[in-house]
Backbone as JSON Lines, residues from 0, in Angstrom:
{"i":0,"aa":"M","n":[89.51,-83.43,-65.18],"ca":[89.59,-83.37,-66.67],"c":[90.06,-84.16,-66.84]}
{"i":1,"aa":"E","n":[90.13,-84.54,-67.45],"ca":[89.73,-85.92,-68.83],"c":[91.23,-86.19,-70.11]}
{"i":2,"aa":"Y","n":[91.62,-86.82,-70.2],"ca":[92.25,-86.58,-71.45],"c":[91.15,-86.49,-72.87]}
{"i":3,"aa":"V","n":[91.48,-85.74,-73.65],"ca":[91.27,-85.66,-74.5],"c":[92.07,-85.77,-76.64]}
{"i":4,"aa":"K","n":[91.82,-87.11,-76.81],"ca":[92.28,-87.72,-77.76],"c":[91.99,-86.6,-78.92]}
{"i":5,"aa":"P","n":[93.5,-87.15,-79.89],"ca":[93.16,-86.64,-81.16],"c":[91.43,-86.59,-82.06]}
{"i":6,"aa":"L","n":[91.84,-85.47,-82.96],"ca":[89.32,-85.5,-83.49],"c":[89.43,-86.88,-84.86]}
{"i":7,"aa":"N","n":[90.46,-87.24,-85.0],"ca":[91.34,-87.94,-86.93],"c":[92.0,-89.54,-85.7]}
{"i":8,"aa":"E","n":[91.18,-89.82,-84.66],"ca":[92.22,-91.28,-83.75],"c":[90.55,-91.69,-83.07]}
{"i":9,"aa":"T","n":[90.54,-92.53,-82.68],"ca":[90.03,-93.33,-82.25],"c":[90.29,-94.19,-81.1]}
{"i":10,"aa":"D","n":[91.85,-95.01,-80.32],"ca":[92.52,-94.63,-79.4],"c":[92.4,-93.53,-78.89]}
{"i":11,"aa":"P","n":[92.22,-93.63,-77.66],"ca":[91.46,-92.62,-76.44],"c":[92.68,-92.05,-75.32]}
{"i":12,"aa":"N","n":[93.09,-93.25,-75.3],"ca":[95.01,-92.51,-75.36],"c":[95.66,-92.0,-76.36]}
{"i":13,"aa":"A","n":[94.99,-92.33,-78.05],"ca":[95.78,-91.57,-79.2],"c":[97.43,-90.53,-78.56]}
{"i":14,"aa":"P","n":[98.09,-90.29,-79.34],"ca":[98.92,-89.24,-78.8],"c":[99.17,-88.55,-80.34]}
{"i":15,"aa":"Y","n":[98.99,-86.75,-79.45],"ca":[98.79,-86.06,-80.49],"c":[100.57,-86.66,-81.93]}
{"i":16,"aa":"I","n":[100.43,-86.33,-82.35],"ca":[101.88,-86.36,-82.77],"c":[102.11,-85.23,-84.3]}
{"i":17,"aa":"N","n":[103.02,-84.57,-84.78],"ca":[102.91,-83.27,-85.65],"c":[103.17,-84.03,-87.64]}
{"i":18,"aa":"G","n":[102.31,-83.14,-88.33],"ca":[102.43,-83.97,-88.9],"c":[104.16,-84.25,-90.03]}
{"i":19,"aa":"D","n":[104.12,-84.29,-90.95],"ca":[105.1,-84.33,-92.42],"c":[104.57,-85.01,-93.6]}
{"i":20,"aa":"A","n":[104.8,-84.02,-93.69],"ca":[104.75,-83.55,-96.09],"c":[105.31,-84.91,-96.0]}
{"i":21,"aa":"S","n":[106.86,-84.76,-95.3],"ca":[108.01,-85.39,-95.77],"c":[107.26,-86.91,-96.32]}
{"i":22,"aa":"Q","n":[107.15,-87.0,-95.49],"ca":[106.72,-88.88,-94.94],"c":[104.79,-89.41,-95.08]}
{"i":23,"aa":"D","n":[103.75,-87.8,-95.67],"ca":[102.36,-88.31,-96.58],"c":[102.59,-88.24,-94.99]}
{"i":24,"aa":"M","n":[102.91,-88.01,-93.66],"ca":[102.08,-87.78,-92.63],"c":[101.37,-87.14,-92.03]}
{"i":25,"aa":"E","n":[99.76,-87.4,-91.3],"ca":[98.75,-86.53,-91.31],"c":[99.54,-86.07,-89.83]}
{"i":26,"aa":"G","n":[98.79,-84.98,-90.08],"ca":[99.43,-84.56,-88.19],"c":[97.59,-84.63,-87.45]}
{"i":27,"aa":"S","n":[97.9,-84.87,-85.88],"ca":[96.99,-84.68,-85.42],"c":[95.67,-83.76,-85.37]}
{"i":28,"aa":"E","n":[94.58,-83.7,-85.09],"ca":[93.61,-82.4,-85.65],"c":[92.41,-82.68,-83.54]}
{"i":29,"aa":"V","n":[93.55,-81.32,-83.85],"ca":[92.92,-81.3,-81.98],"c":[91.23,-80.39,-81.81]}
{"i":30,"aa":"P","n":[91.2,-81.07,-80.62],"ca":[89.37,-80.77,-80.6],"c":[89.81,-79.64,-79.31]}
{"i":31,"aa":"A","n":[88.22,-78.65,-79.19],"ca":[88.67,-77.95,-78.88],"c":[88.29,-78.26,-77.55]}
{"i":32,"aa":"A","n":[88.24,-78.9,-77.02],"ca":[87.94,-79.51,-75.3],"c":[89.27,-79.56,-75.02]}
{"i":33,"aa":"A","n":[90.78,-79.84,-75.23],"ca":[91.28,-80.66,-75.35],"c":[92.59,-79.01,-75.0]}
{"i":34,"aa":"I","n":[91.39,-77.86,-75.61],"ca":[92.59,-76.6,-75.33],"c":[91.36,-75.74,-74.14]}
{"i":35,"aa":"E","n":[90.23,-75.71,-74.32],"ca":[89.65,-74.97,-73.51],"c":[89.56,-75.73,-72.22]}
{"i":36,"aa":"H","n":[89.36,-76.69,-71.91],"ca":[89.62,-77.99,-70.49],"c":[90.68,-78.35,-69.78]}
{"i":37,"aa":"T","n":[91.64,-77.62,-70.33],"ca":[92.68,-77.31,-69.91],"c":[93.06,-75.75,-68.91]}
{"i":38,"aa":"M","n":[92.5,-74.89,-69.87],"ca":[92.38,-73.68,-69.25],"c":[91.8,-73.87,-68.67]}
{"i":39,"aa":"R","n":[90.45,-73.77,-68.26],"ca":[89.51,-73.58,-67.04],"c":[89.76,-74.08,-65.75]}
{"i":40,"aa":"E","n":[90.88,-76.02,-65.79],"ca":[91.54,-75.95,-64.71],"c":[91.79,-75.96,-64.22]}
{"i":41,"aa":"I","n":[93.31,-74.58,-64.9],"ca":[93.73,-74.49,-64.01],"c":[93.78,-72.44,-63.47]}
{"i":42,"aa":"V","n":[91.96,-71.95,-63.88],"ca":[91.85,-71.05,-63.57],"c":[91.26,-71.04,-62.33]}
{"i":43,"aa":"N","n":[90.43,-72.7,-62.12],"ca":[89.9,-73.03,-61.69],"c":[91.19,-72.98,-61.13]}
{"i":44,"aa":"A","n":[92.0,-73.86,-60.18],"ca":[92.99,-73.3,-59.55],"c":[93.89,-71.91,-59.28]}
{"i":45,"aa":"V","n":[93.66,-70.7,-59.98],"ca":[94.22,-69.84,-59.47],"c":[93.15,-69.41,-58.92]}
{"i":46,"aa":"T","n":[92.22,-69.44,-59.11],"ca":[90.84,-69.07,-58.09],"c":[90.95,-69.23,-57.45]}
{"i":47,"aa":"F","n":[90.68,-70.6,-56.76],"ca":[90.76,-71.23,-55.45],"c":[92.06,-70.28,-54.73]}
{"i":48,"aa":"F","n":[92.52,-70.65,-55.04],"ca":[93.58,-70.85,-53.98],"c":[93.87,-69.2,-54.43]}
{"i":49,"aa":"L","n":[94.07,-68.66,-54.94],"ca":[94.94,-67.17,-54.94],"c":[93.78,-66.1,-54.43]}
{"i":50,"aa":"G","n":[92.73,-66.94,-53.87],"ca":[91.47,-65.57,-53.81],"c":[90.81,-66.51,-52.03]}
{"i":51,"aa":"T","n":[89.78,-65.95,-52.0],"ca":[88.88,-66.76,-50.95],"c":[87.36,-68.16,-51.83]}
{"i":52,"aa":"V","n":[86.84,-68.4,-50.64],"ca":[85.57,-69.16,-51.38],"c":[85.09,-67.79,-51.65]}
{"i":53,"aa":"E","n":[85.0,-66.62,-50.49],"ca":[83.53,-65.92,-51.11],"c":[83.92,-64.94,-52.31]}
{"i":54,"aa":"T","n":[85.56,-64.8,-52.45],"ca":[85.58,-63.66,-53.16],"c":[87.19,-64.57,-54.05]}
{"i":55,"aa":"P","n":[86.26,-65.43,-54.78],"ca":[88.12,-65.6,-55.93],"c":[88.5,-65.01,-56.38]}
{"i":56,"aa":"L","n":[89.49,-65.02,-57.42],"ca":[90.74,-64.26,-57.32],"c":[91.14,-63.75,-58.75]}
{"i":57,"aa":"P","n":[89.83,-64.3,-59.89],"ca":[90.19,-63.71,-60.79],"c":[91.54,-63.91,-62.38]}
{"i":58,"aa":"A","n":[91.86,-64.79,-62.63],"ca":[92.85,-65.29,-63.32],"c":[92.76,-63.85,-63.85]}
{"i":59,"aa":"S","n":[94.64,-63.47,-63.77],"ca":[94.92,-61.65,-64.93],"c":[95.91,-62.58,-66.72]}
{"i":60,"aa":"G","n":[95.63,-62.03,-67.5],"ca":[96.65,-62.38,-69.15],"c":[98.02,-61.77,-68.72]}
{"i":61,"aa":"E","n":[98.16,-60.75,-67.86],"ca":[99.5,-60.26,-67.21],"c":[100.43,-60.62,-66.23]}
{"i":62,"aa":"D","n":[100.05,-61.72,-65.04],"ca":[100.38,-62.64,-65.2],"c":[100.44,-64.07,-65.31]}
{"i":63,"aa":"L","n":[102.0,-64.99,-65.7],"ca":[102.13,-65.64,-65.99],"c":[102.65,-66.41,-64.38]}
{"i":64,"aa":"Q","n":[102.38,-65.99,-64.27],"ca":[102.77,-67.41,-62.93],"c":[102.27,-67.84,-62.03]}
{"i":65,"aa":"Q","n":[100.33,-67.11,-61.93],"ca":[99.8,-67.27,-61.05],"c":[98.76,-68.62,-61.31]}
{"i":66,"aa":"L","n":[99.72,-69.84,-62.31],"ca":[99.74,-71.28,-61.42],"c":[100.52,-72.23,-60.5]}
{"i":67,"aa":"R","n":[102.03,-71.32,-60.88],"ca":[103.36,-71.31,-59.4],"c":[102.05,-70.82,-58.77]}
{"i":68,"aa":"K","n":[101.9,-70.11,-57.96],"ca":[101.59,-68.59,-57.39],"c":[100.56,-69.54,-56.2]}
{"i":69,"aa":"A","n":[99.97,-70.27,-57.36],"ca":[98.38,-70.53,-56.47],"c":[99.44,-72.36,-56.07]}
{"i":70,"aa":"I","n":[99.53,-72.71,-56.25],"ca":[100.97,-74.09,-56.39],"c":[101.49,-74.26,-55.42]}
{"i":71,"aa":"E","n":[101.84,-73.41,-55.06],"ca":[102.8,-72.93,-53.51],"c":[102.28,-72.1,-52.77]}
{"i":72,"aa":"K","n":[101.14,-71.96,-53.27],"ca":[100.21,-71.05,-51.48],"c":[99.22,-72.73,-50.65]}
{"i":73,"aa":"A","n":[98.77,-73.26,-51.81],"ca":[97.63,-74.35,-51.3],"c":[98.72,-75.0,-51.24]}
{"i":74,"aa":"V","n":[100.12,-75.3,-51.58],"ca":[100.86,-76.46,-50.23],"c":[101.79,-75.66,-49.15]}
{"i":75,"aa":"T","n":[102.0,-74.35,-48.91],"ca":[102.92,-73.8,-48.52],"c":[102.04,-73.05,-47.04]}
{"i":76,"aa":"D","n":[101.0,-72.22,-47.05],"ca":[99.91,-71.94,-46.1],"c":[98.93,-72.72,-45.61]}
{"i":77,"aa":"A","n":[98.93,-72.92,-44.65],"ca":[97.85,-73.74,-43.51],"c":[96.49,-73.24,-44.45]}
{"i":78,"aa":"N","n":[96.75,-72.03,-44.05],"ca":[95.14,-71.15,-44.4],"c":[94.44,-71.46,-45.11]}
{"i":79,"aa":"A","n":[95.23,-72.01,-46.19],"ca":[94.76,-71.72,-47.6],"c":[93.38,-73.3,-47.35]}
{"i":80,"aa":"D","n":[94.21,-74.34,-46.88],"ca":[93.54,-75.48,-46.73],"c":[93.8,-76.26,-48.11]}
{"i":81,"aa":"A","n":[94.69,-76.67,-48.18],"ca":[94.61,-77.66,-49.68],"c":[93.62,-78.5,-49.31]}
{"i":82,"aa":"L","n":[93.52,-79.4,-48.31],"ca":[92.11,-80.45,-47.87],"c":[91.23,-79.8,-47.92]}
{"i":83,"aa":"Y","n":[90.75,-79.53,-47.73],"ca":[89.56,-79.22,-46.66],"c":[88.98,-78.1,-46.58]}
{"i":84,"aa":"R","n":[89.5,-77.03,-46.03],"ca":[89.75,-75.06,-46.64],"c":[88.87,-75.52,-45.08]}
{"i":85,"aa":"T","n":[88.69,-76.12,-44.57],"ca":[87.78,-75.8,-43.23],"c":[88.41,-76.34,-41.31]}
{"i":86,"aa":"V","n":[89.52,-77.01,-41.4],"ca":[90.98,-77.89,-41.01],"c":[91.85,-76.47,-41.15]}
{"i":87,"aa":"S","n":[93.2,-76.78,-40.4],"ca":[94.31,-76.26,-41.03],"c":[94.81,-77.61,-41.67]}
{"i":88,"aa":"A","n":[95.54,-77.19,-42.98],"ca":[95.86,-78.4,-43.8],"c":[96.89,-79.06,-43.2]}
{"i":89,"aa":"T","n":[97.81,-78.46,-41.67],"ca":[98.59,-79.95,-41.62],"c":[98.15,-80.98,-40.45]}
{"i":90,"aa":"L","n":[97.11,-80.01,-40.08],"ca":[95.67,-81.42,-38.82],"c":[94.76,-82.17,-40.04]}
{"i":91,"aa":"G","n":[94.58,-81.75,-40.6],"ca":[94.28,-82.85,-41.69],"c":[94.64,-83.62,-42.17]}
{"i":92,"aa":"A","n":[95.9,-82.85,-42.78],"ca":[96.24,-84.3,-44.2],"c":[97.24,-85.3,-42.31]}
{"i":93,"aa":"G","n":[97.93,-85.24,-41.31],"ca":[97.9,-86.11,-40.25],"c":[99.27,-85.73,-40.07]}
{"i":94,"aa":"F","n":[100.05,-85.34,-40.34],"ca":[101.52,-85.89,-39.91],"c":[101.83,-84.4,-38.9]}
{"i":95,"aa":"W","n":[103.52,-84.45,-38.32],"ca":[104.73,-83.61,-37.6],"c":[103.93,-83.08,-38.28]}
{"i":96,"aa":"T","n":[104.61,-81.64,-37.8],"ca":[105.22,-80.54,-38.72],"c":[106.67,-79.93,-37.25]}
{"i":97,"aa":"S","n":[107.32,-79.17,-38.26],"ca":[108.63,-78.68,-37.38],"c":[108.66,-77.91,-36.84]}
{"i":98,"aa":"P","n":[109.0,-78.13,-34.83],"ca":[108.14,-77.61,-33.82],"c":[108.3,-76.86,-34.64]}
{"i":99,"aa":"V","n":[106.89,-75.71,-33.65],"ca":[106.89,-73.88,-33.97],"c":[106.51,-73.9,-32.1]}
{"i":100,"aa":"A","n":[106.91,-72.5,-31.92],"ca":[107.33,-72.4,-30.35],"c":[105.48,-71.12,-29.91]}
{"i":101,"aa":"A","n":[104.8,-72.18,-29.15],"ca":[103.9,-71.68,-28.3],"c":[104.45,-70.5,-27.86]}
{"i":102,"aa":"T","n":[102.9,-69.34,-27.89],"ca":[102.85,-68.23,-26.76],"c":[102.54,-68.48,-25.17]}
{"i":103,"aa":"V","n":[103.39,-67.01,-24.82],"ca":[102.72,-66.81,-23.32],"c":[102.26,-65.36,-23.39]}
{"i":104,"aa":"A","n":[101.59,-64.73,-22.7],"ca":[101.09,-64.11,-22.41],"c":[100.37,-63.69,-21.46]}
{"i":105,"aa":"A","n":[100.83,-62.59,-20.06],"ca":[100.23,-63.48,-19.17],"c":[100.1,-64.47,-18.31]}
{"i":106,"aa":"G","n":[100.88,-64.89,-18.27],"ca":[101.37,-66.71,-17.57],"c":[99.74,-67.62,-18.86]}
{"i":107,"aa":"N","n":[99.48,-66.26,-19.46],"ca":[98.61,-68.46,-20.87],"c":[99.25,-68.33,-22.06]}
{"i":108,"aa":"V","n":[98.99,-69.49,-21.89],"ca":[99.95,-70.33,-23.11],"c":[98.07,-70.83,-24.45]}
{"i":109,"aa":"S","n":[98.95,-70.03,-25.16],"ca":[98.1,-70.55,-26.51],"c":[99.13,-70.84,-27.77]}
{"i":110,"aa":"F","n":[98.32,-72.22,-28.59],"ca":[99.15,-72.59,-29.42],"c":[97.85,-72.31,-31.28]}
{"i":111,"aa":"N","n":[98.58,-71.62,-31.55],"ca":[97.46,-71.72,-33.3],"c":[97.57,-72.88,-33.52]}
{"i":112,"aa":"A","n":[97.18,-73.47,-33.68],"ca":[97.0,-74.44,-34.96],"c":[96.95,-74.42,-35.86]}
{"i":113,"aa":"A","n":[96.61,-73.34,-36.68],"ca":[96.96,-73.2,-38.18],"c":[98.51,-72.78,-38.44]}
{"i":114,"aa":"L","n":[99.3,-73.14,-38.17],"ca":[100.44,-72.67,-37.93],"c":[101.28,-74.13,-38.32]}
{"i":115,"aa":"G","n":[100.25,-75.05,-37.23],"ca":[101.21,-76.47,-37.29],"c":[100.52,-77.32,-36.23]}
{"i":116,"aa":"N","n":[101.07,-78.32,-35.08],"ca":[100.65,-79.42,-34.25],"c":[102.23,-79.82,-33.4]}
{"i":117,"aa":"R","n":[103.26,-79.42,-33.52],"ca":[104.51,-79.95,-32.96],"c":[104.98,-78.91,-32.65]}
{"i":118,"aa":"F","n":[104.12,-78.29,-31.22],"ca":[103.97,-77.22,-30.37],"c":[105.81,-76.86,-29.36]}
{"i":119,"aa":"T","n":[106.47,-76.17,-28.61],"ca":[107.2,-76.18,-27.31],"c":[107.46,-74.97,-27.24]}
{"i":120,"aa":"L","n":[107.67,-74.9,-25.18],"ca":[107.67,-73.78,-24.78],"c":[108.74,-74.26,-23.52]}
{"i":121,"aa":"T","n":[109.72,-73.66,-22.89],"ca":[109.67,-73.62,-21.57],"c":[108.73,-72.83,-20.52]}
{"i":122,"aa":"A","n":[109.11,-73.41,-19.56],"ca":[108.49,-72.57,-18.22],"c":[109.24,-72.43,-17.53]}
{"i":123,"aa":"T","n":[108.64,-70.52,-17.26],"ca":[110.0,-70.1,-16.74],"c":[109.06,-68.79,-15.21]}
{"i":124,"aa":"E","n":[107.53,-70.0,-15.13],"ca":[106.87,-69.24,-14.44],"c":[105.51,-69.35,-14.35]}
{"i":125,"aa":"A","n":[104.52,-69.52,-13.23],"ca":[103.48,-70.79,-13.15],"c":[102.47,-70.05,-15.17]}
{"i":126,"aa":"L","n":[102.33,-71.63,-15.42],"ca":[100.99,-71.42,-16.52],"c":[99.72,-71.53,-16.16]}
{"i":127,"aa":"T","n":[99.16,-71.21,-17.5],"ca":[97.42,-71.82,-17.46],"c":[97.91,-72.01,-18.72]}
{"i":128,"aa":"I","n":[97.88,-73.08,-19.49],"ca":[97.25,-73.8,-21.16],"c":[96.53,-73.25,-21.78]}
{"i":129,"aa":"T","n":[96.29,-72.95,-22.91],"ca":[94.56,-72.37,-23.27],"c":[94.33,-73.72,-24.69]}
{"i":130,"aa":"A","n":[92.49,-73.36,-25.15],"ca":[92.91,-73.65,-25.78],"c":[93.47,-73.2,-27.73]}
{"i":131,"aa":"P","n":[92.82,-73.99,-28.53],"ca":[92.6,-73.1,-29.72],"c":[91.43,-72.43,-30.37]}
{"i":132,"aa":"D","n":[91.52,-71.36,-29.97],"ca":[90.31,-70.47,-30.55],"c":[90.37,-70.37,-31.99]}
{"i":133,"aa":"P","n":[90.02,-71.03,-33.13],"ca":[88.47,-71.54,-33.45],"c":[89.14,-72.73,-33.05]}
{"i":134,"aa":"M","n":[88.24,-73.94,-32.51],"ca":[88.82,-74.51,-31.91],"c":[89.26,-76.05,-33.21]}
{"i":135,"aa":"P","n":[90.58,-76.78,-33.37],"ca":[90.47,-77.59,-34.11],"c":[89.34,-78.87,-35.0]}
{"i":136,"aa":"A","n":[88.5,-78.93,-35.54],"ca":[87.86,-79.93,-35.36],"c":[87.99,-81.85,-35.08]}
{"i":137,"aa":"G","n":[89.5,-81.28,-35.97],"ca":[89.73,-82.53,-35.61],"c":[91.01,-82.86,-36.09]}
{"i":138,"aa":"G","n":[92.05,-83.95,-35.48],"ca":[93.45,-84.05,-35.41],"c":[93.73,-83.71,-34.61]}
{"i":139,"aa":"S","n":[95.71,-83.94,-34.3],"ca":[96.31,-84.4,-33.38],"c":[97.84,-83.4,-33.02]}
{"i":140,"aa":"A","n":[97.75,-82.92,-32.22],"ca":[98.64,-81.87,-31.48],"c":[100.05,-82.25,-30.28]}
{"i":141,"aa":"R","n":[100.48,-82.12,-29.85],"ca":[102.05,-82.64,-29.61],"c":[102.55,-81.47,-28.75]}
{"i":142,"aa":"L","n":[102.38,-79.72,-27.58],"ca":[103.64,-79.12,-27.02],"c":[104.54,-79.9,-26.18]}
{"i":143,"aa":"E","n":[105.79,-79.89,-26.17],"ca":[106.57,-79.95,-25.26],"c":[106.76,-79.67,-24.42]}
{"i":144,"aa":"L","n":[106.83,-79.7,-23.44],"ca":[106.54,-78.06,-21.79],"c":[108.02,-78.86,-21.17]}
{"i":145,"aa":"S","n":[108.9,-77.29,-21.6],"ca":[110.14,-78.4,-20.49],"c":[109.62,-76.8,-19.89]}
{"i":146,"aa":"I","n":[111.04,-77.56,-17.96],"ca":[110.49,-76.6,-17.07],"c":[112.25,-75.8,-17.04]}
{"i":147,"aa":"D","n":[111.76,-75.44,-16.3],"ca":[113.96,-74.34,-15.94],"c":[114.26,-75.35,-15.66]}
{"i":148,"aa":"A","n":[115.53,-74.87,-14.85],"ca":[115.98,-75.11,-14.02],"c":[115.37,-74.87,-12.49]}
{"i":149,"aa":"T","n":[114.71,-73.16,-11.95],"ca":[114.15,-73.98,-10.95],"c":[112.81,-74.63,-10.88]}
{"i":150,"aa":"G","n":[111.94,-74.59,-11.79],"ca":[110.95,-75.56,-12.04],"c":[110.08,-75.1,-10.36]}
{"i":151,"aa":"N","n":[108.84,-75.52,-10.46],"ca":[107.87,-76.54,-9.2],"c":[107.22,-74.89,-9.58]}
{"i":152,"aa":"Y","n":[107.03,-74.98,-10.41],"ca":[106.09,-73.76,-10.96],"c":[103.83,-74.35,-11.23]}
{"i":153,"aa":"S","n":[103.53,-73.54,-10.64],"ca":[102.01,-73.69,-10.74],"c":[102.1,-73.9,-12.46]}
{"i":154,"aa":"I","n":[101.28,-75.38,-13.13],"ca":[100.92,-75.55,-14.16],"c":[99.51,-75.8,-14.59]}
{"i":155,"aa":"D","n":[98.71,-75.43,-15.29],"ca":[97.1,-76.09,-15.54],"c":[97.17,-75.78,-17.02]}
{"i":156,"aa":"F","n":[95.68,-76.87,-16.9],"ca":[94.8,-76.31,-17.67],"c":[93.36,-75.78,-18.64]}
{"i":157,"aa":"G","n":[93.68,-74.51,-18.46],"ca":[91.91,-73.74,-18.81],"c":[91.36,-75.34,-19.4]}
{"i":158,"aa":"A","n":[90.05,-74.17,-19.66],"ca":[88.99,-74.65,-19.65],"c":[89.02,-75.3,-21.13]}
{"i":159,"aa":"G","n":[88.66,-77.07,-22.09],"ca":[88.79,-77.55,-22.75],"c":[88.59,-78.57,-22.89]}
{"i":160,"aa":"F","n":[89.89,-79.02,-21.72],"ca":[90.59,-79.69,-22.05],"c":[90.42,-80.55,-21.13]}
{"i":161,"aa":"R","n":[90.87,-82.33,-21.42],"ca":[90.24,-83.43,-20.58],"c":[91.41,-84.39,-20.56]}
{"i":162,"aa":"V","n":[92.08,-84.33,-19.32],"ca":[93.22,-84.91,-19.05],"c":[92.98,-86.11,-19.55]}
{"i":163,"aa":"N","n":[93.0,-87.78,-19.9],"ca":[92.95,-88.74,-19.75],"c":[93.64,-90.1,-19.2]}
{"i":164,"aa":"H","n":[95.01,-89.13,-19.24],"ca":[96.43,-89.69,-18.32],"c":[97.74,-89.19,-18.14]}
{"i":165,"aa":"G","n":[98.32,-89.03,-16.85],"ca":[98.95,-88.34,-17.14],"c":[98.78,-87.56,-15.98]}
{"i":166,"aa":"A","n":[100.78,-86.72,-15.13],"ca":[99.86,-85.55,-14.58],"c":[101.26,-84.65,-15.3]}
{"i":167,"aa":"I","n":[101.33,-83.02,-14.93],"ca":[102.48,-82.49,-15.87],"c":[103.65,-82.31,-14.54]}
{"i":168,"aa":"S","n":[104.83,-83.17,-14.96],"ca":[105.59,-82.78,-14.28],"c":[106.25,-81.08,-14.23]}
{"i":169,"aa":"S","n":[106.43,-80.3,-12.26],"ca":[107.1,-78.99,-13.05],"c":[108.89,-79.29,-11.76]}
{"i":170,"aa":"E","n":[108.98,-80.54,-11.38],"ca":[110.4,-79.47,-11.45],"c":[110.78,-79.76,-12.01]}
{"i":171,"aa":"P","n":[112.46,-79.4,-11.62],"ca":[113.47,-79.0,-12.92],"c":[113.82,-79.79,-13.36]}
{"i":172,"aa":"N","n":[113.88,-79.4,-14.4],"ca":[113.99,-79.57,-16.22],"c":[113.6,-81.27,-16.63]}
{"i":173,"aa":"A","n":[112.46,-81.08,-15.99],"ca":[111.69,-81.78,-16.17],"c":[110.94,-81.35,-18.24]}
{"i":174,"aa":"V","n":[111.24,-82.92,-18.87],"ca":[110.19,-82.55,-20.66],"c":[109.12,-83.34,-20.62]}
{"i":175,"aa":"N","n":[108.33,-82.26,-20.07],"ca":[106.93,-82.94,-20.67],"c":[106.47,-82.92,-22.03]}
{"i":176,"aa":"L","n":[105.64,-84.27,-22.53],"ca":[105.21,-84.9,-23.76],"c":[103.73,-84.17,-23.62]}
{"i":177,"aa":"I","n":[102.95,-83.3,-23.88],"ca":[101.23,-83.11,-23.83],"c":[100.82,-83.35,-25.04]}
{"i":178,"aa":"H","n":[100.21,-84.87,-25.28],"ca":[99.31,-84.81,-26.52],"c":[98.23,-84.76,-26.75]}
{"i":179,"aa":"M","n":[97.9,-84.45,-27.6],"ca":[96.37,-83.98,-27.71],"c":[95.56,-83.86,-29.26]}
{"i":180,"aa":"E","n":[94.44,-84.68,-28.39],"ca":[93.66,-84.82,-29.27],"c":[92.35,-83.56,-29.94]}
{"i":181,"aa":"F","n":[92.17,-82.93,-30.98],"ca":[90.88,-81.89,-30.67],"c":[89.61,-83.16,-31.63]}
{"i":182,"aa":"N","n":[88.75,-82.98,-31.04],"ca":[87.44,-83.39,-31.38],"c":[85.96,-82.31,-32.09]}
{"i":183,"aa":"G","n":[86.77,-80.42,-31.85],"ca":[85.69,-79.73,-31.59],"c":[85.2,-79.42,-31.11]}
{"i":184,"aa":"A","n":[85.75,-79.94,-29.99],"ca":[84.32,-79.04,-28.14],"c":[85.4,-79.68,-27.38]}
{"i":185,"aa":"L","n":[86.47,-80.68,-27.24],"ca":[86.6,-80.77,-26.03],"c":[88.45,-81.02,-26.78]}
{"i":186,"aa":"V","n":[89.57,-81.05,-25.7],"ca":[90.81,-81.62,-26.62],"c":[90.65,-82.36,-25.01]}
{"i":187,"aa":"D","n":[91.25,-84.0,-25.62],"ca":[91.85,-85.47,-25.21],"c":[93.51,-84.89,-24.6]}
{"i":188,"aa":"V","n":[93.49,-85.51,-23.45],"ca":[94.78,-84.78,-23.31],"c":[95.55,-86.7,-22.78]}
{"i":189,"aa":"H","n":[97.66,-86.69,-23.1],"ca":[97.73,-88.03,-22.5],"c":[98.75,-87.58,-22.39]}
{"i":190,"aa":"I","n":[99.54,-87.49,-21.2],"ca":[100.9,-86.23,-21.21],"c":[101.9,-87.57,-20.23]}
{"i":191,"aa":"T","n":[103.09,-87.65,-21.09],"ca":[104.45,-88.1,-20.34],"c":[105.32,-87.81,-20.22]}
{"i":192,"aa":"Q","n":[106.6,-88.27,-19.43],"ca":[108.24,-86.95,-19.8],"c":[108.67,-87.86,-20.01]}
{"i":193,"aa":"R","n":[109.59,-87.38,-20.52],"ca":[110.7,-87.59,-21.66],"c":[111.78,-88.51,-19.99]}
{"i":194,"aa":"S","n":[112.28,-89.18,-20.42],"ca":[112.98,-90.07,-19.92],"c":[114.83,-89.37,-19.84]}
{"i":195,"aa":"E","n":[115.58,-90.06,-18.49],"ca":[117.12,-89.34,-18.93],"c":[116.85,-90.4,-19.69]}
{"i":196,"aa":"A","n":[118.57,-89.18,-20.68],"ca":[118.58,-90.49,-21.84],"c":[120.56,-91.04,-20.97]}
């Protein structure tokens, strides 16, 4: 969207002013584009972020909070993906999120990349770490895998992982920092352990 100057001004950055008859001052002449372009920009933001690519949500004259809701959704909802709509907003942005608990079901560890890119888990049994589905097209993530006081569990990686450096320690109370890089097909893994304070 471009700034649309008043019709009765030549300066492209001229401000809008109110007329003042007592000062014999002429007010700004408002071109139609100044109103139309602003409304269309707002409507496009509302329909894009509050709907989907396939089914945009029509803007409504009954709801004067739609722009606020659209901005809120773009910022807080990773699935909306304010950056590309193809990868999670967090991975696309490339920064660490607040930790999210990884999920364990029948010994399989999973983590949803749409929820963040920093995960935590304490191992209390033998585990297999599985790749996200769908696999992120790019970006980084980290799993902080702590071992409980019993330890000595078998910890394996499922399909899709390539461990390039390090190994998981299953010693009691060990803390493994598992760094992952996604390329859409594989997860490159670098493993270190947190040293004792």
